[in-house]
Amino acid sequence: MKYLCLAYYDEAVFDSMSPAELEALGKECAPHDEALRRTGQLFAVASLQHRAAVTVRSRSGKISTTDGPFVESKEQVGSAFIVEARDLDDAVRVASLHPAARIGEHLGWAIEVRPIEMFDLPPPPRP
Amino acid sequence: MKYLCLLHYDVAKFDTLAPADLEAIGKDCKPHDEALRRSGQVVAQGSLEHRTAMTIRPRGGKPETSDGAIAATVGAFLIIEARDLNDAVRVASLHPAARTGEHLGWAVEVRPLDACRVGGTTAALFEQPSP
């Protein structure tokens, strides 16, 4: 079964970081990223652009587009990954290897693990 | 370039829906789902189990686990391929959550991806160059 893991971070804290701090953070993350990769249970990985979001919704039957995320909160999704796991416990065990579960307490890091009910990879369109 | 679309909904409102309401919503969604698929720009899509979530936070260097979600509004997701943000918004606008479900708190959040790899084995995931 597949699980969607959303990794959250505090955008404002990230904004305040110097290039040297970001580099140090990257080094701190590397062994955790490697441990996560070694599980062989990752199915997809994605990193989101910082502070780039558009929200689309229906308003009185018309499509309304606004800049910004759905919820204006200090915790925003910064990356996402899909884990292949036996059950929710196994998915949490794998997700707990991610840097956002181990370090970055001061950066507002956290991971939400969600079971995927239906998953589909549509075939590419025919030319 | 790839874009992650997070499909949000009002969890409490969803709980109040009767089976007949859900069936009617399914019917409303169908033509939009088909239009989205016909775009040929959907790379992956998934729906999440309602109200099942665990949160992991680092505490003193160790992962601490608790029940429940952080945002609690994400019900499904899409990864789409698009030329640019405008094209991604155009494709995301085909989704039922952008067309209907105003009373259900539906919305589509479109997020550009710096890097994205989907499918195959974990090893293949990291071998293939990021498009």
mmCIF file of C-alpha atoms in Angstrom:
data_model
loop_
_atom_site.group_PDB
_atom_site.id
_atom_site.type_symbol
_atom_site.label_atom_id
_atom_site.label_comp_id
_atom_site.label_asym_id
_atom_site.label_seq_id
_atom_site.Cartn_x
_atom_site.Cartn_y
_atom_site.Cartn_z
ATOM 1 C CA MET A 1 0.000 0.000 0.000
ATOM 2 C CA LYS A 2 1.139 3.537 -0.719
ATOM 3 C CA TYR A 3 1.338 6.450 1.729
ATOM 4 C CA LEU A 4 1.642 10.145 0.904
ATOM 5 C CA CYS A 5 4.024 11.936 3.248
ATOM 6 C CA LEU A 6 3.848 15.727 3.332
ATOM 7 C CA ALA A 7 6.862 17.423 4.919
ATOM 8 C CA TYR A 8 6.067 20.825 6.445
ATOM 9 C CA TYR A 9 8.360 23.726 7.339
ATOM 10 C CA ASP A 10 8.125 27.224 8.763
ATOM 11 C CA GLU A 11 8.532 29.550 5.738
ATOM 12 C CA ALA A 12 9.494 32.605 7.805
ATOM 13 C CA VAL A 13 12.301 30.771 9.629
ATOM 14 C CA PHE A 14 13.569 29.498 6.268
ATOM 15 C CA ASP A 15 13.578 33.077 4.908
ATOM 16 C CA SER A 16 15.822 34.176 7.789
ATOM 17 C CA MET A 17 18.535 31.606 7.067
ATOM 18 C CA SER A 18 21.913 32.570 5.575
ATOM 19 C CA PRO A 19 23.491 30.607 2.680
ATOM 20 C CA ALA A 20 26.045 29.162 5.146
ATOM 21 C CA GLU A 21 23.253 27.947 7.434
ATOM 22 C CA LEU A 22 21.423 26.364 4.483
ATOM 23 C CA GLU A 23 24.594 24.597 3.424
ATOM 24 C CA ALA A 24 25.178 23.287 6.967
ATOM 25 C CA LEU A 25 21.555 22.112 7.066
ATOM 26 C CA GLY A 26 21.984 20.261 3.766
ATOM 27 C CA LYS A 27 24.991 18.437 5.216
ATOM 28 C CA GLU A 28 23.034 17.538 8.342
ATOM 29 C CA CYS A 29 20.211 16.120 6.194
ATOM 30 C CA ALA A 30 22.391 13.963 3.912
ATOM 31 C CA PRO A 31 22.805 10.883 6.184
ATOM 32 C CA HIS A 32 19.047 10.877 6.935
ATOM 33 C CA ASP A 33 18.180 11.161 3.230
ATOM 34 C CA GLU A 34 20.545 8.255 2.585
ATOM 35 C CA ALA A 35 18.935 6.104 5.328
ATOM 36 C CA LEU A 36 15.507 6.830 3.845
ATOM 37 C CA ARG A 37 16.725 5.891 0.362
ATOM 38 C CA ARG A 38 18.304 2.650 1.645
ATOM 39 C CA THR A 39 14.872 1.361 2.769
ATOM 40 C CA GLY A 40 14.040 0.802 -0.918
ATOM 41 C CA GLN A 41 10.470 1.821 0.000
ATOM 42 C CA LEU A 42 10.330 5.230 -1.717
ATOM 43 C CA PHE A 43 8.052 5.387 -4.735
ATOM 44 C CA ALA A 44 8.133 9.119 -5.478
ATOM 45 C CA VAL A 45 9.921 12.229 -4.255
ATOM 46 C CA ALA A 46 9.144 15.885 -4.929
ATOM 47 C CA SER A 47 10.423 19.177 -3.576
ATOM 48 C CA LEU A 48 8.189 22.233 -3.784
ATOM 49 C CA GLN A 49 9.335 25.726 -4.710
ATOM 50 C CA HIS A 50 9.576 28.057 -1.722
ATOM 51 C CA ARG A 51 6.602 30.454 -1.438
ATOM 52 C CA ALA A 52 5.128 29.639 -4.870
ATOM 53 C CA ALA A 53 1.449 28.660 -4.842
ATOM 54 C CA VAL A 54 -1.809 29.385 -6.640
ATOM 55 C CA THR A 55 -5.185 28.259 -5.279
ATOM 56 C CA VAL A 56 -8.111 27.541 -7.596
ATOM 57 C CA ARG A 57 -11.704 27.154 -6.377
ATOM 58 C CA SER A 58 -15.272 27.508 -7.543
ATOM 59 C CA ARG A 59 -17.048 30.716 -6.443
ATOM 60 C CA SER A 60 -20.713 31.108 -7.401
ATOM 61 C CA GLY A 61 -20.203 28.684 -10.259
ATOM 62 C CA LYS A 62 -17.123 30.463 -11.604
ATOM 63 C CA ILE A 63 -13.475 29.523 -11.299
ATOM 64 C CA SER A 64 -11.604 31.817 -8.946
ATOM 65 C CA THR A 65 -7.794 31.919 -8.872
ATOM 66 C CA THR A 66 -5.818 33.474 -6.034
ATOM 67 C CA ASP A 67 -2.093 33.707 -5.312
ATOM 68 C CA GLY A 68 -0.912 31.831 -2.250
ATOM 69 C CA PRO A 69 -1.533 28.507 -0.551
ATOM 70 C CA PHE A 70 -4.945 27.189 0.565
ATOM 71 C CA VAL A 71 -4.230 27.879 4.238
ATOM 72 C CA GLU A 72 -2.160 30.924 5.172
ATOM 73 C CA SER A 73 -0.409 29.345 8.113
ATOM 74 C CA LYS A 74 3.240 29.433 9.155
ATOM 75 C CA GLU A 75 3.567 25.699 8.479
ATOM 76 C CA GLN A 76 3.592 25.003 4.736
ATOM 77 C CA VAL A 77 4.319 21.909 2.667
ATOM 78 C CA GLY A 78 7.930 22.014 1.457
ATOM 79 C CA SER A 79 8.299 18.528 0.062
ATOM 80 C CA ALA A 80 6.323 15.377 -0.541
ATOM 81 C CA PHE A 81 7.213 11.724 -0.910
ATOM 82 C CA ILE A 82 5.346 8.470 -1.433
ATOM 83 C CA VAL A 83 6.303 5.440 0.632
ATOM 84 C CA GLU A 84 5.430 1.841 -0.216
ATOM 85 C CA ALA A 85 4.662 0.123 3.100
ATOM 86 C CA ARG A 86 2.908 -2.900 4.625
ATOM 87 C CA ASP A 87 0.687 -0.805 6.888
ATOM 88 C CA LEU A 88 0.472 2.599 8.599
ATOM 89 C CA ASP A 89 3.005 1.613 11.289
ATOM 90 C CA ASP A 90 5.517 0.591 8.637
ATOM 91 C CA ALA A 91 4.899 3.855 6.726
ATOM 92 C CA VAL A 92 5.470 5.881 9.922
ATOM 93 C CA ARG A 93 8.673 3.905 10.595
ATOM 94 C CA VAL A 94 10.007 4.736 7.106
ATOM 95 C CA ALA A 95 8.857 8.390 7.216
ATOM 96 C CA SER A 96 10.563 8.752 10.619
ATOM 97 C CA LEU A 97 13.904 8.338 8.833
ATOM 98 C CA HIS A 98 13.317 11.581 6.867
ATOM 99 C CA PRO A 99 15.336 14.611 8.026
ATOM 100 C CA ALA A 100 12.098 16.488 8.851
ATOM 101 C CA ALA A 101 11.326 13.833 11.493
ATOM 102 C CA ARG A 102 14.833 13.842 12.988
ATOM 103 C CA ILE A 103 16.215 17.383 12.874
ATOM 104 C CA GLY A 104 14.907 20.868 12.165
ATOM 105 C CA GLU A 105 12.781 21.209 15.310
ATOM 106 C CA HIS A 106 13.738 24.935 15.277
ATOM 107 C CA LEU A 107 12.696 25.140 11.597
ATOM 108 C CA GLY A 108 9.132 23.954 12.256
ATOM 109 C CA TRP A 109 9.730 20.691 10.412
ATOM 110 C CA ALA A 110 7.134 17.931 10.652
ATOM 111 C CA ILE A 111 5.727 15.126 8.495
ATOM 112 C CA GLU A 112 2.117 14.155 7.915
ATOM 113 C CA VAL A 113 1.623 10.517 6.811
ATOM 114 C CA ARG A 114 -1.584 9.769 4.881
ATOM 115 C CA PRO A 115 -2.745 6.391 3.497
ATOM 116 C CA ILE A 116 -3.497 6.564 -0.236
ATOM 117 C CA GLU A 117 -6.853 4.941 -0.999
ATOM 118 C CA MET A 118 -6.640 4.999 -4.797
ATOM 119 C CA PHE A 119 -3.553 5.635 -6.869
ATOM 120 C CA ASP A 120 -3.254 5.959 -10.608
ATOM 121 C CA LEU A 121 -0.437 6.621 -13.053
ATOM 122 C CA PRO A 122 -2.342 7.465 -16.261
ATOM 123 C CA PRO A 123 -0.622 6.295 -19.433
ATOM 124 C CA PRO A 124 1.025 9.040 -21.480
ATOM 125 C CA PRO A 125 -1.230 10.358 -24.290
ATOM 126 C CA ARG A 126 -0.798 8.781 -27.699
ATOM 127 C CA PRO A 127 0.998 10.986 -30.209
ATOM 128 C CA MET B 1 7.973 21.019 -15.539
ATOM 129 C CA LYS B 2 5.933 19.239 -12.886
ATOM 130 C CA TYR B 3 3.395 20.658 -10.446
ATOM 131 C CA LEU B 4 1.875 19.139 -7.307
ATOM 132 C CA CYS B 5 -1.818 19.890 -6.842
ATOM 133 C CA LEU B 6 -3.152 19.434 -3.315
ATOM 134 C CA LEU B 7 -6.929 18.995 -3.291
ATOM 135 C CA HIS B 8 -8.467 20.436 -0.157
ATOM 136 C CA TYR B 9 -11.880 19.790 1.378
ATOM 137 C CA ASP B 10 -13.881 20.597 4.490
ATOM 138 C CA VAL B 11 -13.510 17.412 6.541
ATOM 139 C CA ALA B 12 -16.440 18.168 8.887
ATOM 140 C CA LYS B 13 -18.825 18.892 5.991
ATOM 141 C CA PHE B 14 -17.845 15.644 4.320
ATOM 142 C CA ASP B 15 -18.860 13.756 7.496
ATOM 143 C CA THR B 16 -22.423 15.103 7.215
ATOM 144 C CA LEU B 17 -22.982 13.750 3.683
ATOM 145 C CA ALA B 18 -25.434 10.881 3.154
ATOM 146 C CA PRO B 19 -24.571 7.991 0.776
ATOM 147 C CA ALA B 20 -27.015 9.495 -1.769
ATOM 148 C CA ASP B 21 -25.180 12.855 -1.559
ATOM 149 C CA LEU B 22 -21.857 11.108 -2.154
ATOM 150 C CA GLU B 23 -23.269 9.290 -5.149
ATOM 151 C CA ALA B 24 -24.591 12.549 -6.615
ATOM 152 C CA ILE B 25 -21.193 14.208 -6.068
ATOM 153 C CA GLY B 26 -19.512 11.284 -7.849
ATOM 154 C CA LYS B 27 -21.803 11.825 -10.844
ATOM 155 C CA ASP B 28 -21.130 15.597 -10.833
ATOM 156 C CA CYS B 29 -17.380 14.948 -10.808
ATOM 157 C CA LYS B 30 -17.271 12.438 -13.642
ATOM 158 C CA PRO B 31 -17.240 14.751 -16.696
ATOM 159 C CA HIS B 32 -14.604 16.933 -15.004
ATOM 160 C CA ASP B 33 -12.448 13.889 -14.161
ATOM 161 C CA GLU B 34 -12.673 12.835 -17.805
ATOM 162 C CA ALA B 35 -11.752 16.296 -19.114
ATOM 163 C CA LEU B 36 -8.765 16.325 -16.786
ATOM 164 C CA ARG B 37 -7.635 12.911 -17.993
ATOM 165 C CA ARG B 38 -8.084 13.940 -21.640
ATOM 166 C CA SER B 39 -5.610 16.778 -21.089
ATOM 167 C CA GLY B 40 -2.928 14.049 -21.102
ATOM 168 C CA GLN B 41 -1.026 16.123 -18.525
ATOM 169 C CA VAL B 42 -1.772 14.057 -15.396
ATOM 170 C CA VAL B 43 1.371 12.162 -14.335
ATOM 171 C CA ALA B 44 -0.043 10.642 -11.129
ATOM 172 C CA GLN B 45 -3.116 10.996 -8.978
ATOM 173 C CA GLY B 46 -4.279 9.635 -5.676
ATOM 174 C CA SER B 47 -7.020 10.008 -3.115
ATOM 175 C CA LEU B 48 -6.339 9.833 0.612
ATOM 176 C CA GLU B 49 -8.250 7.959 3.287
ATOM 177 C CA HIS B 50 -10.680 10.282 5.035
ATOM 178 C CA ARG B 51 -9.494 11.239 8.545
ATOM 179 C CA THR B 52 -6.558 8.812 8.692
ATOM 180 C CA ALA B 53 -3.301 10.600 9.430
ATOM 181 C CA MET B 54 -0.226 10.443 11.612
ATOM 182 C CA THR B 55 2.116 13.336 12.334
ATOM 183 C CA ILE B 56 5.818 12.987 13.080
ATOM 184 C CA ARG B 57 7.794 15.863 14.632
ATOM 185 C CA PRO B 58 11.438 16.008 15.665
ATOM 186 C CA ARG B 59 11.680 16.457 19.436
ATOM 187 C CA GLY B 60 15.116 16.539 21.034
ATOM 188 C CA GLY B 61 16.629 14.837 17.990
ATOM 189 C CA LYS B 62 14.102 11.983 17.974
ATOM 190 C CA PRO B 63 10.909 11.505 15.955
ATOM 191 C CA GLU B 64 7.753 11.948 18.037
ATOM 192 C CA THR B 65 4.540 10.488 16.575
ATOM 193 C CA SER B 66 0.973 11.644 17.177
ATOM 194 C CA ASP B 67 -2.441 10.880 15.684
ATOM 195 C CA GLY B 68 -3.983 13.335 13.235
ATOM 196 C CA ALA B 69 -2.922 15.556 10.362
ATOM 197 C CA ILE B 70 -1.145 18.930 10.342
ATOM 198 C CA ALA B 71 -3.415 20.706 7.864
ATOM 199 C CA ALA B 72 -6.238 18.093 7.894
ATOM 200 C CA THR B 73 -7.737 19.491 4.700
ATOM 201 C CA VAL B 74 -5.887 17.522 2.014
ATOM 202 C CA GLY B 75 -8.127 14.821 0.518
ATOM 203 C CA ALA B 76 -6.367 14.001 -2.731
ATOM 204 C CA PHE B 77 -3.434 15.019 -4.897
ATOM 205 C CA LEU B 78 -2.312 15.211 -8.511
ATOM 206 C CA ILE B 79 1.056 15.555 -10.163
ATOM 207 C CA ILE B 80 0.728 17.270 -13.522
ATOM 208 C CA GLU B 81 3.107 18.135 -16.328
ATOM 209 C CA ALA B 82 2.768 21.694 -17.593
ATOM 210 C CA ARG B 83 4.683 24.299 -19.597
ATOM 211 C CA ASP B 84 4.512 26.931 -16.876
ATOM 212 C CA LEU B 85 2.428 28.012 -13.872
ATOM 213 C CA ASN B 86 -0.361 29.413 -16.081
ATOM 214 C CA ASP B 87 -0.635 26.127 -17.960
ATOM 215 C CA ALA B 88 -0.619 24.219 -14.625
ATOM 216 C CA VAL B 89 -3.451 26.412 -13.309
ATOM 217 C CA ARG B 90 -5.393 25.824 -16.542
ATOM 218 C CA VAL B 91 -5.065 22.033 -16.149
ATOM 219 C CA ALA B 92 -5.802 22.146 -12.386
ATOM 220 C CA SER B 93 -8.934 24.177 -13.201
ATOM 221 C CA LEU B 94 -10.340 21.126 -15.001
ATOM 222 C CA HIS B 95 -10.426 19.171 -11.712
ATOM 223 C CA PRO B 96 -13.867 18.786 -10.049
ATOM 224 C CA ALA B 97 -12.548 20.576 -6.927
ATOM 225 C CA ALA B 98 -12.055 23.728 -9.038
ATOM 226 C CA ARG B 99 -15.409 23.399 -10.838
ATOM 227 C CA THR B 100 -17.863 22.190 -8.189
ATOM 228 C CA GLY B 101 -18.020 21.519 -4.449
ATOM 229 C CA GLU B 102 -18.057 25.149 -3.298
ATOM 230 C CA HIS B 103 -20.396 24.064 -0.444
ATOM 231 C CA LEU B 104 -17.914 21.292 0.440
ATOM 232 C CA GLY B 105 -14.961 23.658 0.833
ATOM 233 C CA TRP B 106 -13.182 22.234 -2.196
ATOM 234 C CA ALA B 107 -10.097 23.936 -3.601
ATOM 235 C CA VAL B 108 -6.993 23.063 -5.611
ATOM 236 C CA GLU B 109 -3.615 24.346 -4.458
ATOM 237 C CA VAL B 110 -1.074 24.338 -7.294
ATOM 238 C CA ARG B 111 2.594 24.111 -6.265
ATOM 239 C CA PRO B 112 5.559 24.185 -8.705
ATOM 240 C CA LEU B 113 8.098 21.408 -8.117
ATOM 241 C CA ASP B 114 11.849 22.036 -8.126
ATOM 242 C CA ALA B 115 12.446 18.320 -8.531
ATOM 243 C CA CYS B 116 10.128 15.359 -8.949
ATOM 244 C CA ARG B 117 10.649 11.675 -9.608
ATOM 245 C CA VAL B 118 7.805 9.179 -9.723
ATOM 246 C CA GLY B 119 7.579 5.421 -10.119
ATOM 247 C CA GLY B 120 9.733 2.356 -10.451
ATOM 248 C CA THR B 121 12.025 1.148 -7.719
ATOM 249 C CA THR B 122 13.662 3.410 -5.147
ATOM 250 C CA ALA B 123 17.020 2.868 -6.892
ATOM 251 C CA ALA B 124 15.595 3.833 -10.298
ATOM 252 C CA LEU B 125 13.994 6.886 -8.703
ATOM 253 C CA PHE B 126 17.391 8.306 -7.859
ATOM 254 C CA GLU B 127 19.180 7.125 -10.992
ATOM 255 C CA GLN B 128 16.885 8.819 -13.486
ATOM 256 C CA PRO B 129 17.708 12.464 -14.089
ATOM 257 C CA SER B 130 15.094 14.875 -12.792
ATOM 258 C CA PRO B 131 13.233 16.328 -15.802
#
